Structure formats: structure tokens, C-alpha cells
Amino acid sequence: MTDSPDCADRRSVLRATAGVTGLPAIAGCLGGEGDGGDGDDDTDGNGGADAPPDDGPDVDYAVETVAEGFENPWGLAFLPDDGRLLVTERPGRLSLVDPGDGTVEGVAGEPDVFAEGQGGLLDVAVNPDYPDDSRIYLTYSATDDDGSGAAATHVGSGRLSLDGEDAPAIDGFEPIRVAEPFREGANHFGSRATFGPEGALFVTVGDRRDTDFGPDHVSQDRSNELGATLRLTPDGDAHPDNPFVDDSDAADAIYSHGHRNPQAMAVRHETGALWECEHGEEDGDEINAIERGGDYGWPIASEACRYGTDDPVAPGHDERDDVTAPVHHWPCGSGGFPPSGAVFYDGDAFPEWRGDLLAGTLAGEYLGRFTIDGAGAEGASVTERDPLLGDREWRMRAVAVEPATGHLYVAVDDADAPLARLVPE
């Protein structure tokens, strides 16, 4: 991502003001009125000047440090009926954190990973029937066994053991899905994982930085699992109700495709629908409401430009009738919103934010809050509100809600990073 000078200045204002309300002059750069552009016209069809009122702009919160010393943490997942938190670190470590006293324990049994570029140990998810089913799931990049050095996004699982001499540990960890083909390079693994309301495991896979921007791009080729959302059973098999299971020319694990590098994913509680946030090329970042079998356009439809230019990668989504448009986007020249980690807030600590989408941004260094009206890829209207944690200069990598308290947890992408928590003030 490359910030325009204007947007860089506006972000500096946000950091200096700690994301306080009443800053209409900067709203357009950050999509704050839902227009994704300069604040004067409705360039992405998300409401423009007619954005609905905000019920939660003046919430006071304090920021607490839960634990420190993490190396590029990437994924967060609370253990149901336990209260402790699993944290992945990209170099290949998995930890168990007690939010009460900040104790950090290493979890043995994690896989060997390809920890280069954007690769490594990435997301973590917990089986929805935990602790009756003690399996946890890790997404990670790993190389092929042929010695070529080519890598792919993997999904693996094992049973979390919290008792015994070697605890905490993952017993019997093994890969259950490999998003093939393996490719050289260390970018665009995607790799968010979450369970849907009916127990299916959704995993995002990036396009592995394929720069063939045309109809033959891997994200448009349904015979492979790159640039796609996969829907799996808890055992790693393709879900039997996937849209392309009867298509002999398509990978049967694909649920949606036409994605570039989706690094945020969450289930909207009101509807049970899956939402994703993904990186564009030069800007063009997107928030998508994911629908079964949808083609989200990359790279034959995009709001991005080619890196270092003002040249569009492709026609916009509204110029094609065969793709699904994002519900919110940041067009080229806006400064973008390179996302990582998202959650729909449903806790008790901040009732004014219930139903809002909270998503981290990396280059923007703040936690975005989005209010949503309507539902579905065509019916939802998204408005970005004033940023949270805008004074911290933190690259926001992951976000989670503590079930018992509703406190909001944030993992910071840094070589010596804190795990932070937002609590009511």
C-alpha cells in the first residue's frame, strides 16, 4: 500500500487526536462517511453524505497491556469455558495466555512452518464444541516435500491438552487441508479461519501474488484453491453443500473466489453471514459480504490501481454484471485500508458498539469501527466511524472479544509486541 500525501497527513491528525469524534475534514480519506473517496461524492455507493447516525461515537475506553514480548503475533482465539487465550506468532510459536494475570505458556506440538515474507504460523480457531471436542485448528504456510521451496497455505488440527506432564500441548497435530497449488514466493497466503454458525470451517486463501491480471488469473480459475474462501468440514474435507462440488472442473472446497489477499474474516451475528476484508493492489481494499458461489472479481474487476501509478488494474465492479461487488471499498488515491483481523462486536462491555464490525488496519495503524445497515452483498450499507486506538501507531494484526467480559483484545504486528485490551473507562 502507498499512502497519498493527503491521506498520510490526515492519518497523522487521527493519531494526534487519539481518534476523537468531530473531525469531519478527515472522514473521507478513511471512508468515514462511507464514500471511500474525497468526502464530496458517493464513489462507492455506501451512503456518502447520507450516512446514518452513529450510536457509539463517544464511548470512553482505557487500554491495558495484558502481556508483552510477542514476535509478530497473528491470530487470537479464546478457549470456551476456560477463559484463556491462544496466540499465534508468525515465526512458529503458539502460546496460551491467562488474561487475568498475564501468564504466558508455550504450547508444544505446533507444526514446522515456512516463516518468510508474509508466511509462517498464522491463524488459530477452536472447535465450536470445545471442550467436548478439544481440537484446535492452525493455518500456516509450509513448503512442499519435494525440496523445491514452493509453499502453500495449510490447515492443520490436533487436540489441545491442558493436563499432564507436557501440557499445554497439541496432541496428534496433522495437516487436514493444503490449498494447492504450491507456488514460489512468500506473499498472499490469506489464512484467516473461523467457524460458521452451522459448524463449517471457513478458511481464506490468498492469490499468492499472481500478477497475471487477466481472466486466466488463479483467483478466476476455479480448478485451484488460490484466491478463494474454502468451506470445510471439521475434518478438513470439502463441505458437501459447497457450490461447485458437482463441477468436475472446479475445486470442491471453494465457497467463493475472485479474492486477492483476504486477511480478515468474521461472522455477523444478526444474520449468520460470513464477511471478509481483503487487501487491494494500490488501495482498492475491500469489505465483502460473502455469498455462496460468489465471484468477487479480482483481478477482472477492482477498485485498485497498479502499484506506483494511477492506472486502474481493471474496470470497477459496477462495470461488470458477472461479479459480486464489495459492500465497502477504498478506491485508488484514498490511502486505503490494508486490513488484518476483524470481529463483529457482541459483548456487554461496550453496548453502543453491538453489531459493529471492528477491523484492524496495518499501514493505517488504527482499529476501524464500521456500522452496518441492511444485509447481503447487495443490501448492506457500511459506514466507517472515527478510528479507535488512532494515537498508538500500532499495526493492528488481530482482534477478539473476550466472551465473559466483552473486553476487546488486539494483537499488534511488531517484533516485540504487546497484547492489549480495551476496557470501559
Coordinates of C-alpha atoms in Angstrom, one line a residue:
M1 CA 0.0 0.0 0.0
T2 CA 1.2 3.5 -0.8
D3 CA -0.4 6.4 1.0
S4 CA -1.1 9.6 -0.9
P5 CA 0.4 12.7 0.8
D6 CA -3.0 14.0 1.7
C7 CA -4.1 10.8 3.4
A8 CA -0.8 10.5 5.3
D9 CA -1.4 13.9 6.7
R10 CA -5.0 13.0 7.7
R11 CA -3.8 9.9 9.5
S12 CA -1.3 11.9 11.4
V13 CA -4.1 14.1 12.6
L14 CA -6.0 11.0 13.7
R15 CA -3.1 9.7 15.7
A16 CA -2.6 13.1 17.3
T17 CA -6.2 13.3 18.4
A18 CA -6.4 9.7 19.6
G19 CA -9.4 9.1 17.3
V20 CA -11.8 11.6 18.9
T21 CA -15.1 12.5 17.3
G22 CA -15.9 15.7 15.5
L23 CA -13.3 15.5 12.7
P24 CA -15.4 15.7 9.5
A25 CA -12.4 17.0 7.5
I26 CA -10.6 13.7 7.7
A27 CA -13.6 11.4 7.3
G28 CA -13.4 11.0 3.5
C29 CA -9.8 9.7 3.5
L30 CA -10.7 6.9 5.9
G31 CA -14.1 6.2 4.4
G32 CA -15.6 7.8 7.4
E33 CA -18.8 8.9 5.6
G34 CA -19.0 5.6 3.7
D35 CA -17.9 7.3 0.4
G36 CA -14.4 5.8 0.2
G37 CA -13.2 8.9 -1.6
D38 CA -12.8 12.6 -1.1
G39 CA -15.9 13.0 1.1
D40 CA -17.8 15.0 -1.6
D41 CA -19.3 12.3 -3.7
D42 CA -20.7 8.8 -3.2
T43 CA -17.9 7.0 -5.1
D44 CA -18.6 3.5 -3.7
G45 CA -22.3 3.6 -3.2
N46 CA -22.1 3.3 0.6
G47 CA -24.1 6.2 1.7
G48 CA -21.9 9.3 1.2
A49 CA -23.3 12.4 3.0
D50 CA -26.5 10.5 3.9
A51 CA -24.7 8.2 6.3
P52 CA -26.9 7.1 9.2
P53 CA -26.4 8.5 12.7
D54 CA -23.9 6.8 15.0
D55 CA -25.0 5.4 18.3
G56 CA -21.5 4.8 19.7
P57 CA -19.1 7.7 18.9
D58 CA -18.4 8.9 22.4
V59 CA -17.5 5.6 24.2
D60 CA -14.7 6.1 26.7
Y61 CA -12.3 3.2 27.0
A62 CA -8.9 2.5 28.6
V63 CA -6.1 0.5 27.1
E64 CA -4.4 -2.2 29.2
T65 CA -1.4 -4.3 28.5
V66 CA -2.3 -8.0 29.0
A67 CA 1.1 -9.4 28.1
E68 CA 4.2 -8.4 26.2
G69 CA 7.1 -9.7 24.2
F70 CA 5.3 -11.4 21.3
E71 CA 7.1 -11.7 17.9
N72 CA 4.7 -10.7 15.2
P73 CA 1.5 -12.2 16.7
W74 CA -1.0 -13.1 14.0
G75 CA -4.1 -15.0 15.4
L76 CA -6.2 -14.9 18.6
A77 CA -8.8 -17.4 19.9
F78 CA -10.4 -17.7 23.3
L79 CA -11.0 -21.1 24.8
P80 CA -14.7 -21.6 25.6
D81 CA -15.4 -22.5 29.3
D82 CA -11.8 -21.8 30.1
G83 CA -11.1 -18.0 29.7
R84 CA -7.6 -18.4 28.4
L85 CA -6.5 -17.1 25.0
L86 CA -4.5 -18.8 22.3
V87 CA -2.0 -16.5 20.5
T88 CA 0.0 -17.5 17.4
E89 CA 3.3 -15.8 16.4
R90 CA 4.4 -15.8 12.8
P91 CA 7.8 -17.3 13.4
G92 CA 6.1 -20.5 14.5
R93 CA 5.1 -20.3 18.2
L94 CA 1.8 -20.9 19.8
S95 CA 1.1 -19.5 23.3
L96 CA -1.6 -19.8 25.9
V97 CA -2.3 -16.6 27.8
D98 CA -4.2 -16.1 31.0
P99 CA -5.9 -12.7 30.7
G100 CA -6.2 -12.4 34.5
D101 CA -2.6 -12.4 35.4
G102 CA -0.8 -12.1 32.0
T103 CA 0.8 -15.5 32.4
V104 CA 2.1 -16.8 29.0
E105 CA 2.8 -20.5 28.4
G106 CA 4.2 -22.0 25.3
V107 CA 2.1 -24.7 23.6
A108 CA 4.1 -27.7 22.4
G109 CA 3.3 -29.6 19.2
E110 CA 2.9 -26.8 16.7
P111 CA 3.8 -27.5 13.0
D112 CA 7.0 -26.6 11.2
V113 CA 6.3 -23.5 9.1
F114 CA 7.6 -21.5 6.2
A115 CA 8.3 -18.3 8.1
E116 CA 9.4 -15.9 5.3
G117 CA 7.8 -12.8 4.0
Q118 CA 4.1 -12.9 4.9
G119 CA 4.3 -16.6 5.7
G120 CA 4.6 -18.5 9.0
L121 CA 2.2 -19.6 11.7
L122 CA -0.9 -17.6 11.0
D123 CA -4.4 -18.0 12.4
V124 CA -6.0 -20.2 15.1
A125 CA -9.5 -21.4 15.6
V126 CA -11.2 -23.5 18.3
N127 CA -13.7 -26.3 17.5
P128 CA -17.2 -24.9 18.4
D129 CA -17.9 -28.0 20.5
Y130 CA -14.8 -27.4 22.7
P131 CA -14.1 -28.8 25.3
D132 CA -16.2 -31.8 24.3
D133 CA -14.2 -31.8 21.1
S134 CA -10.8 -30.4 22.1
R135 CA -9.5 -29.9 18.5
I136 CA -7.9 -26.6 17.7
Y137 CA -7.0 -25.5 14.1
L138 CA -4.0 -23.7 12.8
T139 CA -3.4 -22.1 9.4
Y140 CA 0.2 -21.7 8.3
S141 CA 2.4 -21.7 5.3
A142 CA 4.6 -24.7 4.7
T143 CA 6.8 -25.9 1.8
D144 CA 6.3 -28.9 -0.4
D145 CA 8.1 -32.1 0.4
D146 CA 9.9 -32.2 -3.0
G147 CA 12.6 -29.7 -1.8
S148 CA 11.6 -27.0 -4.4
G149 CA 10.9 -24.4 -1.7
A150 CA 7.4 -23.7 -3.1
A151 CA 4.9 -23.0 -0.4
A152 CA 1.1 -23.2 0.2
T153 CA -1.4 -22.3 2.8
H154 CA -2.1 -25.2 5.1
V155 CA -4.8 -26.0 7.6
G156 CA -4.0 -28.4 10.4
S157 CA -5.6 -29.7 13.6
G158 CA -4.8 -31.5 16.8
R159 CA -6.3 -31.9 20.3
L160 CA -5.4 -29.4 22.9
S161 CA -4.2 -31.0 26.1
L162 CA -4.2 -28.8 29.2
D163 CA -3.4 -31.6 31.7
G164 CA -0.4 -33.8 32.1
E165 CA 3.4 -33.5 32.2
D166 CA 3.8 -32.0 28.7
A167 CA 0.8 -29.6 28.9
P168 CA -0.1 -27.4 27.4
A169 CA 0.4 -29.2 24.1
I170 CA -1.3 -30.1 20.8
D171 CA -1.6 -33.9 20.6
G172 CA -1.7 -35.6 17.2
F173 CA -1.4 -32.4 15.1
E174 CA -1.5 -33.0 11.3
P175 CA -2.4 -31.1 8.2
I176 CA -6.0 -31.6 7.1
R177 CA -6.1 -29.4 4.0
V178 CA -3.5 -27.9 1.7
A179 CA -4.6 -25.1 -0.6
E180 CA -2.8 -26.1 -3.8
P181 CA -1.0 -25.5 -6.0
F182 CA 2.3 -24.8 -4.2
R183 CA 3.9 -21.7 -5.5
E184 CA 7.2 -19.9 -5.1
G185 CA 7.3 -16.7 -3.2
A186 CA 6.3 -15.6 0.3
N187 CA 3.3 -13.4 -0.1
H188 CA -0.5 -13.5 -0.1
F189 CA -1.3 -16.6 2.0
G190 CA -4.6 -15.1 3.2
S191 CA -5.1 -17.5 6.0
R192 CA -8.0 -16.4 8.3
A193 CA -10.0 -19.2 9.8
T194 CA -13.4 -19.2 11.5
F195 CA -16.3 -21.5 12.2
G196 CA -19.7 -20.6 10.8
P197 CA -23.0 -20.9 12.7
E198 CA -23.6 -24.5 11.4
G199 CA -20.2 -25.8 12.3
A200 CA -18.4 -25.5 9.0
L201 CA -14.8 -24.3 9.0
F202 CA -14.1 -21.3 6.6
V203 CA -10.6 -20.5 5.6
T204 CA -9.3 -17.7 3.3
V205 CA -6.5 -18.3 0.8
G206 CA -4.7 -15.5 -0.9
D207 CA -3.7 -15.5 -4.6
R208 CA 0.0 -16.0 -3.8
R209 CA 0.8 -12.6 -5.5
D210 CA -0.1 -13.8 -9.0
T211 CA 0.4 -10.7 -11.2
D212 CA -1.2 -12.1 -14.4
F213 CA -4.0 -9.6 -14.2
G214 CA -6.5 -11.1 -16.6
P215 CA -9.1 -13.8 -16.9
D216 CA -6.5 -16.6 -16.5
H217 CA -5.5 -15.3 -13.0
V218 CA -5.5 -18.0 -10.4
S219 CA -8.4 -16.3 -8.5
Q220 CA -10.6 -16.7 -11.6
D221 CA -9.6 -20.3 -12.1
R222 CA -11.9 -22.5 -10.0
S223 CA -9.7 -25.6 -10.6
N224 CA -7.3 -24.4 -7.9
E225 CA -7.9 -23.2 -4.3
L226 CA -6.0 -19.9 -4.5
G227 CA -7.7 -16.5 -4.2
A228 CA -10.7 -18.2 -2.6
T229 CA -12.7 -18.8 0.6
L230 CA -12.8 -22.5 1.4
R231 CA -15.6 -24.2 3.3
L232 CA -14.5 -27.4 5.1
T233 CA -15.9 -29.9 7.5
P234 CA -14.1 -30.0 10.9
D235 CA -12.1 -32.9 9.5
G236 CA -10.8 -30.8 6.6
D237 CA -12.9 -32.3 3.8
A238 CA -14.8 -30.1 1.3
H239 CA -18.2 -29.3 2.7
P240 CA -20.8 -31.5 0.9
D241 CA -23.0 -28.4 0.2
N242 CA -20.3 -26.3 -1.4
P243 CA -21.4 -24.6 -4.7
F244 CA -19.0 -26.4 -7.1
V245 CA -19.0 -30.0 -5.7
D246 CA -20.7 -31.2 -8.8
D247 CA -18.4 -29.4 -11.2
S248 CA -15.6 -31.7 -12.3
D249 CA -13.5 -28.7 -13.4
A250 CA -13.7 -26.9 -10.0
A251 CA -12.1 -27.5 -6.7
D252 CA -14.8 -28.8 -4.4
A253 CA -13.7 -26.9 -1.3
I254 CA -14.3 -23.4 -2.9
Y255 CA -17.2 -21.4 -1.3
S256 CA -16.3 -18.1 -3.0
H257 CA -13.5 -16.9 -5.3
G258 CA -12.1 -13.9 -7.0
H259 CA -10.2 -12.7 -3.9
R260 CA -6.8 -11.2 -3.7
N261 CA -5.5 -11.5 -0.2
P262 CA -8.2 -11.7 2.5
Q263 CA -6.7 -11.3 5.9
A264 CA -9.8 -10.6 8.0
M265 CA -13.0 -12.7 8.3
A266 CA -15.9 -12.7 10.8
V267 CA -19.4 -14.0 11.1
R268 CA -22.2 -11.4 11.5
H269 CA -24.3 -12.5 14.5
E270 CA -27.5 -10.9 13.4
T271 CA -27.6 -12.8 10.1
G272 CA -25.1 -15.7 10.4
A273 CA -23.4 -14.4 7.2
L274 CA -19.7 -14.5 6.6
W275 CA -17.9 -11.2 5.9
E276 CA -14.3 -10.7 4.8
C277 CA -11.9 -7.8 4.4
E278 CA -9.1 -8.1 1.8
H279 CA -6.1 -6.2 0.5
G280 CA -6.3 -4.5 -2.9
E281 CA -3.3 -3.6 -5.1
E282 CA -2.6 0.1 -4.9
D283 CA -5.5 0.9 -2.5
G284 CA -8.7 -0.9 -3.7
D285 CA -9.1 -2.6 -0.2
E286 CA -12.5 -4.2 0.2
I287 CA -15.1 -5.3 2.8
N288 CA -17.2 -8.1 1.3
A289 CA -20.3 -9.9 2.4
I290 CA -19.6 -13.4 1.3
E291 CA -22.2 -15.3 -0.6
R292 CA -22.2 -19.0 -1.7
G293 CA -20.5 -19.3 -5.1
G294 CA -19.8 -15.6 -5.5
D295 CA -17.1 -14.3 -7.7
Y296 CA -15.7 -11.2 -6.1
G297 CA -13.9 -10.0 -9.2
W298 CA -10.2 -10.0 -8.6
P299 CA -8.5 -9.1 -10.9
I300 CA -11.0 -8.7 -13.7
A301 CA -12.9 -6.2 -11.6
S302 CA -11.2 -4.0 -9.0
E303 CA -11.2 -0.5 -7.4
A304 CA -7.4 -0.6 -7.2
C305 CA -4.6 0.8 -9.3
R306 CA -1.4 -0.7 -10.2
Y307 CA 1.3 -0.1 -7.7
G308 CA 3.0 3.3 -8.2
T309 CA 0.6 4.5 -10.8
D310 CA -2.9 5.9 -11.3
D311 CA -3.7 3.2 -13.8
P312 CA -6.7 1.0 -12.8
V313 CA -6.0 -2.7 -12.6
A314 CA -9.3 -3.4 -14.1
P315 CA -12.8 -2.0 -14.7
G316 CA -14.7 -1.3 -11.5
H317 CA -17.2 -3.8 -10.1
D318 CA -20.1 -1.7 -11.2
E319 CA -18.9 -2.1 -14.8
R320 CA -19.5 -5.8 -14.8
D321 CA -22.6 -7.8 -14.2
D322 CA -20.9 -11.1 -13.6
V323 CA -19.1 -10.3 -10.3
T324 CA -20.1 -9.5 -6.8
A325 CA -19.2 -6.0 -5.7
P326 CA -17.8 -5.2 -2.2
V327 CA -20.1 -3.6 0.3
H328 CA -17.4 -1.0 1.0
H329 CA -14.1 -0.2 -0.6
W330 CA -11.3 2.3 -0.7
P331 CA -10.6 3.5 -4.3
C332 CA -7.2 4.2 -5.7
G333 CA -5.9 7.5 -4.3
S334 CA -7.8 7.2 -1.0
G335 CA -4.9 5.9 1.1
G336 CA -6.6 2.6 1.5
F337 CA -7.3 0.3 4.5
P338 CA -5.0 -2.7 4.3
P339 CA -6.9 -5.0 6.7
S340 CA -5.9 -7.7 9.1
G341 CA -8.3 -9.3 11.6
A342 CA -11.9 -8.5 12.2
V343 CA -14.8 -9.3 14.6
F344 CA -18.5 -8.3 14.9
Y345 CA -18.8 -6.9 18.4
D346 CA -21.4 -8.7 20.5
G347 CA -20.1 -8.1 24.1
D348 CA -21.5 -6.4 27.1
A349 CA -18.6 -4.0 27.9
F350 CA -19.4 -1.6 25.0
P351 CA -23.2 -1.9 24.3
E352 CA -23.1 1.1 22.0
W353 CA -20.9 -1.0 19.6
R354 CA -23.0 -4.1 19.4
G355 CA -23.4 -5.2 15.8
D356 CA -20.5 -3.1 14.6
L357 CA -17.7 -4.5 12.6
L358 CA -14.2 -3.9 14.2
A359 CA -11.3 -4.4 11.8
G360 CA -7.6 -3.8 12.1
T361 CA -5.6 -2.0 9.6
L362 CA -1.9 -2.4 9.1
A363 CA -0.4 0.7 7.3
G364 CA -3.2 2.9 8.7
E365 CA -2.3 1.9 12.3
Y366 CA -5.7 2.1 13.9
L367 CA -8.7 -0.1 14.7
G368 CA -11.6 0.6 12.4
R369 CA -15.2 0.6 13.5
F370 CA -17.9 0.2 10.9
T371 CA -21.7 0.5 11.4
I372 CA -23.9 -1.6 9.1
D373 CA -27.4 -1.2 7.8
G374 CA -29.1 -3.9 5.8
A375 CA -27.8 -7.4 4.8
G376 CA -26.3 -9.2 2.0
A377 CA -23.8 -8.3 -0.7
E378 CA -26.3 -6.0 -2.4
G379 CA -28.4 -4.8 0.5
A380 CA -25.8 -3.9 3.1
S381 CA -24.6 -0.3 3.6
V382 CA -21.3 0.2 5.5
T383 CA -20.1 3.4 7.2
E384 CA -16.7 3.8 8.7
R385 CA -16.7 5.7 12.0
D386 CA -14.0 7.5 13.9
P387 CA -11.0 5.2 14.4
L388 CA -10.1 3.5 17.7
L389 CA -6.5 3.4 19.0
G390 CA -5.5 6.1 16.5
D391 CA -2.8 7.5 18.7
R392 CA -0.9 4.3 19.3
E393 CA 0.9 3.9 15.9
W394 CA 0.2 0.2 16.1
R395 CA -0.2 -2.1 13.1
M396 CA -3.4 -3.9 14.1
R397 CA -3.0 -7.6 13.2
A398 CA -5.8 -9.4 15.0
V399 CA -8.8 -8.6 17.2
A400 CA -11.0 -10.8 19.5
V401 CA -13.8 -10.3 22.1
E402 CA -13.4 -11.9 25.5
P403 CA -16.6 -14.0 25.9
A404 CA -17.0 -13.5 29.7
T405 CA -16.5 -9.7 29.8
G406 CA -16.9 -8.3 26.3
H407 CA -13.5 -6.7 26.6
L408 CA -11.8 -6.2 23.2
Y409 CA -8.3 -7.7 22.6
V410 CA -5.9 -6.5 20.0
A411 CA -2.7 -8.2 18.7
V412 CA -0.1 -5.7 17.5
D413 CA 2.1 -6.6 14.5
D414 CA 5.6 -5.9 15.7
A415 CA 8.8 -7.8 16.5
D416 CA 8.4 -7.1 20.3
A417 CA 4.7 -6.6 20.5
P418 CA 2.1 -6.3 23.3
L419 CA -1.3 -8.0 23.6
A420 CA -3.6 -5.2 24.5
R421 CA -7.1 -5.0 25.8
L422 CA -9.8 -2.3 25.7
V423 CA -12.0 -1.9 28.8
P424 CA -14.7 0.6 29.7
E425 CA -13.3 3.7 31.4

